Short mmCIF file of C-alpha atoms in Angstrom, two decimals:
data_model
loop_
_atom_site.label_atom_id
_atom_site.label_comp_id
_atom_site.label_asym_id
_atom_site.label_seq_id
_atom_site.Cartn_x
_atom_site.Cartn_y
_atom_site.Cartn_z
CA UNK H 1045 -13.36 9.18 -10.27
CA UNK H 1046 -14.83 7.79 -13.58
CA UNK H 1047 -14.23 4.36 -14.98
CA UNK H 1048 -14.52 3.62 -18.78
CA UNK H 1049 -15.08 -0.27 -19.81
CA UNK H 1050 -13.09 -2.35 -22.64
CA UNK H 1051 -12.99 -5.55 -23.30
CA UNK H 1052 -9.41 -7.35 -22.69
CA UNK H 1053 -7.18 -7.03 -25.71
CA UNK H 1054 -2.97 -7.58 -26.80
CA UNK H 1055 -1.43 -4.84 -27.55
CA UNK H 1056 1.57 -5.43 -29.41
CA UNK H 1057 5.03 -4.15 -28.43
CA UNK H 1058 5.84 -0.26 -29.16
CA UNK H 1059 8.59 1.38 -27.36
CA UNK H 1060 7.90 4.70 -27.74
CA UNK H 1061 9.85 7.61 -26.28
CA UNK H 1062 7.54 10.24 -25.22
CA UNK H 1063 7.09 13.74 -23.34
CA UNK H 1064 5.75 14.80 -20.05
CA UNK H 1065 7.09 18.14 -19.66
CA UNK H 1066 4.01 19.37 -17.01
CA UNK H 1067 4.72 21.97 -14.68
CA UNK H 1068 3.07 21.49 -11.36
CA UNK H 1069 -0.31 23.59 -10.70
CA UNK H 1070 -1.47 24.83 -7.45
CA UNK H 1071 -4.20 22.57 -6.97
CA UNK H 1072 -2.00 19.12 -7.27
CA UNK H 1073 1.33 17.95 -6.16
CA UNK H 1074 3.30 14.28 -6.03
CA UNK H 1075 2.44 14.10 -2.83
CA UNK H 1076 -1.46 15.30 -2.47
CA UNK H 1077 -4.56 12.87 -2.12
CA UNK H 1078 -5.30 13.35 -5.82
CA UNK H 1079 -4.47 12.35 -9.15
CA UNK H 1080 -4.84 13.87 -12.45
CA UNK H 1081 -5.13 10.58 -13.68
CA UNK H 1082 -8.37 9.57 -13.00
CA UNK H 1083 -9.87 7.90 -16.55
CA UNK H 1084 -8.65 3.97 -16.12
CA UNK H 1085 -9.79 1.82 -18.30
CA UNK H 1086 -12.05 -1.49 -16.15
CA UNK H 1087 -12.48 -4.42 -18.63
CA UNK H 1088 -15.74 -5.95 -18.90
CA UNK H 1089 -16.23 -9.17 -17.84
CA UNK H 1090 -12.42 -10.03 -17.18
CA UNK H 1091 -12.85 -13.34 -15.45
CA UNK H 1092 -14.47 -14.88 -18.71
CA UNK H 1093 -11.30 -13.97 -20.11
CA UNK H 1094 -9.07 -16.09 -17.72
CA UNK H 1095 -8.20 -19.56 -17.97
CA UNK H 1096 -9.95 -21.12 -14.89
CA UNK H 1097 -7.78 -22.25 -12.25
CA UNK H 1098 -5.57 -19.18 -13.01
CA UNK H 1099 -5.00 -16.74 -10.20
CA UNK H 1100 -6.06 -13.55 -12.94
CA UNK H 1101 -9.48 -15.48 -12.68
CA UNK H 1102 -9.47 -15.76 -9.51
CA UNK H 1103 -8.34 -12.34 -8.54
CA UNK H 1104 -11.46 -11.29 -11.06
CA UNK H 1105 -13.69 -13.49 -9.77
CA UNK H 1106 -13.08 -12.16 -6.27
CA UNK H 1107 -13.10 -8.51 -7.53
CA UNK H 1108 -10.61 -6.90 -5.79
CA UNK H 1109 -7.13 -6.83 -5.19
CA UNK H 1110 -4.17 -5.91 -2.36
CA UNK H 1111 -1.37 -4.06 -3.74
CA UNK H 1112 1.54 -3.09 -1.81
CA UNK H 1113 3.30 0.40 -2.90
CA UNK H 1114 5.48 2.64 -0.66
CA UNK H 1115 3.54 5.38 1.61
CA UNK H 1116 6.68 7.74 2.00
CA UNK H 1117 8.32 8.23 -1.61
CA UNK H 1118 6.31 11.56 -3.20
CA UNK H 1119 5.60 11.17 -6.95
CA UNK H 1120 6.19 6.81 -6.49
CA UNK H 1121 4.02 6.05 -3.94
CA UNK H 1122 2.58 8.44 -1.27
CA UNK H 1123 -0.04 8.78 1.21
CA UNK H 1124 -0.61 11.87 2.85
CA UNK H 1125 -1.61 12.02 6.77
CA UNK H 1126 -5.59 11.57 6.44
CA UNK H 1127 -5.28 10.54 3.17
CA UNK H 1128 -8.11 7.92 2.05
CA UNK H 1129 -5.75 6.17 -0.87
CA UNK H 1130 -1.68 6.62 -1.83
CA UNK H 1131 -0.94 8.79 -5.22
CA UNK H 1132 2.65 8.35 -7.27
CA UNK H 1133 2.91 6.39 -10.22
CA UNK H 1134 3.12 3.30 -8.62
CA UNK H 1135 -0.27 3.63 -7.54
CA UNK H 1136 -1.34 4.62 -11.07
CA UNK H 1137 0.67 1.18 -12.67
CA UNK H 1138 -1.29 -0.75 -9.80
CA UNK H 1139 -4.63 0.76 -10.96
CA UNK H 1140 -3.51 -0.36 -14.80
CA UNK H 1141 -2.95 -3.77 -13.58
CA UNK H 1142 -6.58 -3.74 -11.21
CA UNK H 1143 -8.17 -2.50 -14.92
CA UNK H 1144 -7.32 -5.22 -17.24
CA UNK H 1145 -8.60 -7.81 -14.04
CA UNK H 1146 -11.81 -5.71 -14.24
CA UNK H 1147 -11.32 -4.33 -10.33
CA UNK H 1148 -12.00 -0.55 -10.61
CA UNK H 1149 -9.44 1.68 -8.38
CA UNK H 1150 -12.64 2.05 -5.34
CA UNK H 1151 -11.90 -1.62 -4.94
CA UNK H 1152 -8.56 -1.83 -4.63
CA UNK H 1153 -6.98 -2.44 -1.16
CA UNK H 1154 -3.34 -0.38 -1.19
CA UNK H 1155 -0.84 -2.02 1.62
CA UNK H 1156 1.74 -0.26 3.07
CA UNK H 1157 4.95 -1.72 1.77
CA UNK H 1158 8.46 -0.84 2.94
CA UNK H 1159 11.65 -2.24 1.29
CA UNK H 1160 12.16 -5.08 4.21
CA UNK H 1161 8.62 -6.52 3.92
CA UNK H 1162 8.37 -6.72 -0.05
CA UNK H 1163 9.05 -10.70 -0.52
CA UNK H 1164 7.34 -11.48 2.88
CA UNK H 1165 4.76 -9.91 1.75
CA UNK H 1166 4.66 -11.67 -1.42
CA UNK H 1167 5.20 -14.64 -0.16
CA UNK H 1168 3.03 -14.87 2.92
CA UNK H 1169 -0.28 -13.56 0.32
CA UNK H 1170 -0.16 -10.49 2.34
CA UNK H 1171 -0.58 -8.62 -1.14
CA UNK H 1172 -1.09 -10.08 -4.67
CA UNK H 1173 1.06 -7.15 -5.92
CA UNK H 1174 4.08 -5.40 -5.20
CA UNK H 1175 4.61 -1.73 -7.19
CA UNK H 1176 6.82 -0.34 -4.10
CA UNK H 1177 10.70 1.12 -6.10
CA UNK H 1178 10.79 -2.35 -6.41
CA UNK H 1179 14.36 -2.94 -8.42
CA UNK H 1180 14.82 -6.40 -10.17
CA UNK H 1181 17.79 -8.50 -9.28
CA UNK H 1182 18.84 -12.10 -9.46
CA UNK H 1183 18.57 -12.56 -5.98
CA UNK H 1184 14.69 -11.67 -5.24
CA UNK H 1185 13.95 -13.42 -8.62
CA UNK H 1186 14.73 -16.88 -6.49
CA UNK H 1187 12.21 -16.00 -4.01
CA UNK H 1188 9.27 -14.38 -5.97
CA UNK H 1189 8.25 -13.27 -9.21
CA UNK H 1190 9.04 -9.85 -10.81
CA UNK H 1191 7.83 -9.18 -14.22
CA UNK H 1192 8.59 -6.28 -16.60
CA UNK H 1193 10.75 -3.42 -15.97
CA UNK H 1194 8.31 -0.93 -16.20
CA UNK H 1195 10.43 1.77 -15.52
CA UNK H 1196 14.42 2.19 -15.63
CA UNK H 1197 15.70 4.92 -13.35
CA UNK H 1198 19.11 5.29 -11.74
CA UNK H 1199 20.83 7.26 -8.96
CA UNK H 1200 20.58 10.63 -9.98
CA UNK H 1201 21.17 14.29 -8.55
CA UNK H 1202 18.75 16.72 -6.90
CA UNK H 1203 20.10 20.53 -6.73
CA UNK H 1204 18.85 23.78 -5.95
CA UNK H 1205 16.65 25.34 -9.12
CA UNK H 1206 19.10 28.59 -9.49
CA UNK H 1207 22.30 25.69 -9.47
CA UNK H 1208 24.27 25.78 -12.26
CA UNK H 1209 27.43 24.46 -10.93
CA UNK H 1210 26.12 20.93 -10.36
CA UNK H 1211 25.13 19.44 -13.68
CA UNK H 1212 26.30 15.40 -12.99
CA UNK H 1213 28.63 13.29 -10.88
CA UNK H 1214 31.65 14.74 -12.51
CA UNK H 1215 30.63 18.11 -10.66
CA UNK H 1216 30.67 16.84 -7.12
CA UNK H 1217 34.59 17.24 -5.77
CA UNK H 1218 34.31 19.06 -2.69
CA UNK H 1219 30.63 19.08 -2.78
CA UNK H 1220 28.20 18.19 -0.41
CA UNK H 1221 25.85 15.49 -0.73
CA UNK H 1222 23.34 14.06 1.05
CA UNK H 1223 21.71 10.71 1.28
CA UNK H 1224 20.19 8.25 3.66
CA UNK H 1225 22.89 7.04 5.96
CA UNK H 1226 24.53 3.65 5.05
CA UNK H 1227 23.28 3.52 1.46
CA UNK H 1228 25.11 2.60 -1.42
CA UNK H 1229 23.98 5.71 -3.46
CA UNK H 1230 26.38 7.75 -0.56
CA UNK H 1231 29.08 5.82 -0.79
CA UNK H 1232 28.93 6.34 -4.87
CA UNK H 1233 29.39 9.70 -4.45
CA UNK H 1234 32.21 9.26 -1.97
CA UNK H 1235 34.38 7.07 -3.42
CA UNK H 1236 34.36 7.44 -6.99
CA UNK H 1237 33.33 11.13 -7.14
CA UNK H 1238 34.67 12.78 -4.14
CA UNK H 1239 31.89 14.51 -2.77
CA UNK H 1240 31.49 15.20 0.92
CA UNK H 1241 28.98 12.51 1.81
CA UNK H 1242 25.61 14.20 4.65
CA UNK H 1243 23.92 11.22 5.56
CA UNK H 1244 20.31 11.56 7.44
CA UNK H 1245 17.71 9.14 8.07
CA UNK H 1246 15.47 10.00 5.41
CA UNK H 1247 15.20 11.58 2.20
CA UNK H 1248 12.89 13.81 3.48
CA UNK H 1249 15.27 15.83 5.80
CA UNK H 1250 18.46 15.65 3.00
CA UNK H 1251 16.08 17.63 0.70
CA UNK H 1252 15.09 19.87 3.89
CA UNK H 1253 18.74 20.19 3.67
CA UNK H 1254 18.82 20.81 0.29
CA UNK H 1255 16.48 23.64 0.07
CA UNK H 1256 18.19 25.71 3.35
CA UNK H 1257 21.58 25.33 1.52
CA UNK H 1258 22.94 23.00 3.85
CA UNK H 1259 23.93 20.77 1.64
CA UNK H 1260 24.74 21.14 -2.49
CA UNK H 1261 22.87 17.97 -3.52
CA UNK H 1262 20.81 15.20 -2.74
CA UNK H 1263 21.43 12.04 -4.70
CA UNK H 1264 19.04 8.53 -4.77
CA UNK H 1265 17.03 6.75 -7.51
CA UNK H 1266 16.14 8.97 -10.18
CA UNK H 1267 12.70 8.63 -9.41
CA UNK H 1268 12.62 9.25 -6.08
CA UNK H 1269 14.14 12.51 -6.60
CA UNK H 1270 11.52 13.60 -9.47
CA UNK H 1271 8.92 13.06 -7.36
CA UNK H 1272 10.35 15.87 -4.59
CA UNK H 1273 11.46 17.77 -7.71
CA UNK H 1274 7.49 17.71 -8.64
CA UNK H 1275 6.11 19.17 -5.25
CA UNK H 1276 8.97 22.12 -5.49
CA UNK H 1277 9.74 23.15 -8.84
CA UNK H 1278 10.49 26.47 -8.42
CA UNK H 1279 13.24 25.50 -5.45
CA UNK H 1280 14.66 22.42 -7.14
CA UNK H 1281 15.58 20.10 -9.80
CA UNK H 1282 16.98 16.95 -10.86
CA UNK H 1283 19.76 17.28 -13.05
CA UNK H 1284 22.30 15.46 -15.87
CA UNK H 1285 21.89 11.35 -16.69
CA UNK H 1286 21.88 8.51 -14.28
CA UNK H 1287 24.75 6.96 -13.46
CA UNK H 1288 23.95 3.91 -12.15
CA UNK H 1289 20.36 1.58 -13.41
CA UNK H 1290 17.49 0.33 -11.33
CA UNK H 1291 14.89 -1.52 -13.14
CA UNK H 1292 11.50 -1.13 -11.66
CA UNK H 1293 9.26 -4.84 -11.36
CA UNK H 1294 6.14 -6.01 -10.56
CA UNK H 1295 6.19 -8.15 -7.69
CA UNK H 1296 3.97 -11.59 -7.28
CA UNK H 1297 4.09 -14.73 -6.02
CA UNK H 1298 6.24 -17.92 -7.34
CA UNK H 1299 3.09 -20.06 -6.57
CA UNK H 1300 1.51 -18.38 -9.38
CA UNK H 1301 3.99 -18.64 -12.72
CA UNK H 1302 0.68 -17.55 -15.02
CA UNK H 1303 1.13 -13.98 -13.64
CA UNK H 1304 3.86 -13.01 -15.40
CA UNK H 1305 2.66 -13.22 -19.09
CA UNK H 1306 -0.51 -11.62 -17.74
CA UNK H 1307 1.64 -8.54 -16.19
CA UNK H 1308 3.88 -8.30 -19.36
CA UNK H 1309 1.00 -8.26 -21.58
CA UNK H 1310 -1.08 -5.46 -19.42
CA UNK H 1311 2.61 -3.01 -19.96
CA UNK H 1312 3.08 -3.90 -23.51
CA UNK H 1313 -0.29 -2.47 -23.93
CA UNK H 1314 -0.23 0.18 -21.12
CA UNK H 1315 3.21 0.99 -23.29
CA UNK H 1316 1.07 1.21 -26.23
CA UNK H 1317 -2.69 2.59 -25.64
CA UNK H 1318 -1.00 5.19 -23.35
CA UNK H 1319 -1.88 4.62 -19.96
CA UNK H 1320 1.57 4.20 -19.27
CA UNK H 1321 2.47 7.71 -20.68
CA UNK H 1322 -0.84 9.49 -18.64
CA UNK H 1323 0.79 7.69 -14.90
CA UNK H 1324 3.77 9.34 -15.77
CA UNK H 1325 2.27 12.55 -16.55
CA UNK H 1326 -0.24 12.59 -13.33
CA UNK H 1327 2.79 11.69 -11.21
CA UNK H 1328 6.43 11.83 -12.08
CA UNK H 1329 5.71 14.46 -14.90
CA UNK H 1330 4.68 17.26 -12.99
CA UNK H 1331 8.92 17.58 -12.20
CA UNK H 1332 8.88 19.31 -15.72
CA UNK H 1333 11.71 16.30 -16.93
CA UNK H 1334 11.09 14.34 -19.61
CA UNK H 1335 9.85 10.95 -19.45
CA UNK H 1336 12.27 8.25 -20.77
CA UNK H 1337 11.93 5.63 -22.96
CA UNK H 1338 9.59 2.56 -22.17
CA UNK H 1339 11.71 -0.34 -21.35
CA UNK H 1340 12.40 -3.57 -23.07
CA UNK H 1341 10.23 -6.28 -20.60
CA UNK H 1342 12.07 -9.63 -19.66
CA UNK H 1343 10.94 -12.79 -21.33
CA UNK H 1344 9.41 -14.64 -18.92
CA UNK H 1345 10.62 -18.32 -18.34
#
């Protein structure tokens, strides 16, 4: 791992649309204990930067950080049995947001973070960060903070490589479909596109499912899906536009307002500067889709 050192700047604004279409190599995949991203930029001096009293000073001051991403969702946040640190691109955002604090990735401590825990976690300072799939809604706004989107996905589809039958929702009458049981992406499929819902436990087994021809598709969060796309390119991909949006934010605490503006300005200039763009690539990329646009971020109030 090697660290370069800037000093803290704002970036302005620049929505850029850019391309990531990596295939993936034999030495890496989503879900290995490596990243190809491993030039982050550490400011110097980052506490001098920071209003004192602030929690960015004291989070600088203190020099490291707890960040809670997901350990079981290849290409967003993964750790691998033996594994020493998580890889996906929510690791890679977390290690943007560690940089402009001046905490290098070695001193970051990564929490385990499953969809139940992320406001107690939040709220009890288990973490100082949540980057865990973590959609933004109305309803966790009123119990923590969640700044950006840094990334807008939706449910999407997940077919076999040779499939050219399936190429969006409007292809899935009669079709089977898999998804974790009980979710709402299942029911999507069921109701309004009359596919034969497959539910298992875990996304895991529907794309085991997937690849023995069990089952015609798999269907979740876009992202989710391009990160099992990346580790088997050659057996499947994600195909046509989502139909449905999920807005990716960065979780933190209510008791600590200031965090917000801080967050927003580290993605306008991760956005910018192009660390963004090489997460994506290390991660998410190696699918072979396209990354989309970067997103519009909320004002904060």
């Amino acid at each position: 791992m090697k660290f370069r050192t800037t000093r803290s700047r704002r970036a302005r604004w620049a929505a850029i649309a850019a391309t990531a279409a990596l295939t993936l190599s034999a030495c890496g995949s989503a879900g290995e204990d490596s990243s190809d991203n491993d030039d982050v930029d550490v400011s110097s001096d980052a506490a001098s930067s920071f209003e004192d009293g602030t929690r960015m000073k004291e989070l600088a001051e203190a020099g490291t950080v707890k960040i809670g991403v997901k350990f079981d969702q290849p290409g967003v946040g993964f750790k691998a049995a033996g594994a020493k640190t998580p890889t996906g691109f929510d690791p890679e955002m977390g290690k943007v947001i560690a940089g402009k604090l001046g905490i290098s990735p070695d001193k970051i401590e990564w929490v385990e973070t499953i969809s139940d825990n992320r406001e107690p976690f939040l709220q009890k300072g288990t973490v100082d960060f949540v980057l865990a799939s973590y959609s933004i809604t109305d309803e966790r706004r009123k119990v923590v903070g969640q700044a950006g989107p840094y990334y807008v996905t939706g449910q999407s589809l997940l077919v076999a490589a040779d499939d050219d039958s399936i190429k969006g929702p409007e292809d899935l009458k009669g079709k089977k479909v898999c998804s974790v049981t009980g979710s709402t992406s299942i029911k999507t499929v069921e109701e309004k596109f009359g596919a034969q819902p497959a539910g298992f436990d875990t996304y895991s087994e529907c794309v085991e499912q997937l690849k023995n021809g069990s089952v015609d598709a798999v269907t979740t969060d876009g992202a989710i899906l391009l990160g099992y796309a990346a580790e088997a390119p050659d057996q499947i991909k994600v195909v046509g536009e989502p139909f449905s949006e999920e807005r990716y934010g960065i979780g933190y605490s209510k008791d600590s307002p200031e965090l917000c503006e801080f967050l927003n300005d580290t993605l306008t200039e991760s956005f910018d500067g192009g660390a963004w763009q090489k997460a994506f690539d290390a991660t998410l990329g190696k699918s072979g889709n396209e990354a989309p646009e970067t997103p519009a971020l909320d004002p904060c109030s």
